[in-house]
Amino acid sequence: LLVHPSSLYVGIQSTRQFVRAGEPIDVEAIVTNIDGGVVAGRKFTITASRVESRFENGTWVDTDVDPEHCDVTSSTKPVSCSIKAGVAGQYKISAVVTDDAGGRNRSEFTRWVSGADAVPTRGVDQQTATVVPDQDTYRPGDTAHLLVVAPFAAAHGLLTVSSNGATRTRAF
């Protein structure tokens, strides 16, 4: 049995995995019906919230803070929304569309904002660092830009690239 919670679906994408503090997070969205046909003229909201770890009732929980909203209307082509990310950190981007019967569909992804004034996180497990590439895939000759989300400040890193038996290292 396949149950659809809504007769409409919203899809969102962003070409950049991370931006610098103060730059916009550009999001494109499209609304379709169950069969994948594009639906124009439907109002919906795109929201970007910074994810902040807080200690509540004896455990660390992630909380969405400082939400920024973009109210848009769907079209036959993807619609755009630019949301300013003021503070460095992890951001949850989501879009919600509601059909005529009140059924809701939600799409969501995570993006990062780099910058020296990040809000510190308290939920880091075993002092791990997250490496975020600027693209999902690369072709030979492409340059990759990486964001290193570290649980500490003022650090040094060592990049090791290994390909076809050759290994290079570079300090940063």
PDB file of N, CA and C in Angstrom, residues 6 18 33 49 60 100 103 125 131 139 144 150 166:
ATOM      1  N   SER A   6       0.261  14.049   0.536  1.00  0.00           N
ATOM      2  CA  SER A   6      -0.134  15.269  -0.145  1.00  0.00           C
ATOM      3  C   SER A   6      -0.230  14.984  -1.643  1.00  0.00           C
ATOM      4  N   PHE A  18      28.440  25.262   0.537  1.00  0.00           N
ATOM      5  CA  PHE A  18      28.706  26.208   1.615  1.00  0.00           C
ATOM      6  C   PHE A  18      28.951  27.588   1.035  1.00  0.00           C
ATOM      7  N   ASN A  33       2.963  17.589  -9.073  1.00  0.00           N
ATOM      8  CA  ASN A  33       1.910  16.723  -8.572  1.00  0.00           C
ATOM      9  C   ASN A  33       2.483  15.318  -8.402  1.00  0.00           C
ATOM     10  N   SER A  49      17.311  27.878   8.718  1.00  0.00           N
ATOM     11  CA  SER A  49      17.535  28.055  10.155  1.00  0.00           C
ATOM     12  C   SER A  49      18.915  27.544  10.519  1.00  0.00           C
ATOM     13  N   TRP A  60      22.249  16.815  24.961  1.00  0.00           N
ATOM     14  CA  TRP A  60      22.425  17.836  23.931  1.00  0.00           C
ATOM     15  C   TRP A  60      21.416  17.584  22.822  1.00  0.00           C
ATOM     16  N   ASP A 100      -4.694  21.364  -1.514  1.00  0.00           N
ATOM     17  CA  ASP A 100      -6.021  21.914  -1.229  1.00  0.00           C
ATOM     18  C   ASP A 100      -6.721  21.207  -0.069  1.00  0.00           C
ATOM     19  N   GLY A 103      -3.006  18.512   3.021  1.00  0.00           N
ATOM     20  CA  GLY A 103      -1.851  17.613   3.062  1.00  0.00           C
ATOM     21  C   GLY A 103      -0.575  18.395   2.809  1.00  0.00           C
ATOM     22  N   ASP A 125      31.144  14.825  18.803  1.00  0.00           N
ATOM     23  CA  ASP A 125      31.495  13.505  19.297  1.00  0.00           C
ATOM     24  C   ASP A 125      32.956  13.202  19.006  1.00  0.00           C
ATOM     25  N   VAL A 131      34.320  17.572   6.666  1.00  0.00           N
ATOM     26  CA  VAL A 131      34.835  18.184   5.445  1.00  0.00           C
ATOM     27  C   VAL A 131      33.684  18.252   4.452  1.00  0.00           C
ATOM     28  N   ARG A 139      35.100  16.588 -12.212  1.00  0.00           N
ATOM     29  CA  ARG A 139      35.673  16.009 -13.421  1.00  0.00           C
ATOM     30  C   ARG A 139      37.182  16.207 -13.370  1.00  0.00           C
ATOM     31  N   ALA A 144      38.629  21.570  -6.417  1.00  0.00           N
ATOM     32  CA  ALA A 144      37.692  21.386  -5.307  1.00  0.00           C
ATOM     33  C   ALA A 144      37.988  22.416  -4.230  1.00  0.00           C
ATOM     34  N   ALA A 150      35.546  22.325  11.998  1.00  0.00           N
ATOM     35  CA  ALA A 150      36.302  21.729  13.091  1.00  0.00           C
ATOM     36  C   ALA A 150      35.665  22.077  14.432  1.00  0.00           C
ATOM     37  N   ALA A 166      50.076   7.810  -6.625  1.00  0.00           N
ATOM     38  CA  ALA A 166      50.853   9.002  -6.263  1.00  0.00           C
ATOM     39  C   ALA A 166      50.181   9.681  -5.075  1.00  0.00           C
TER      40      ALA A 166
END
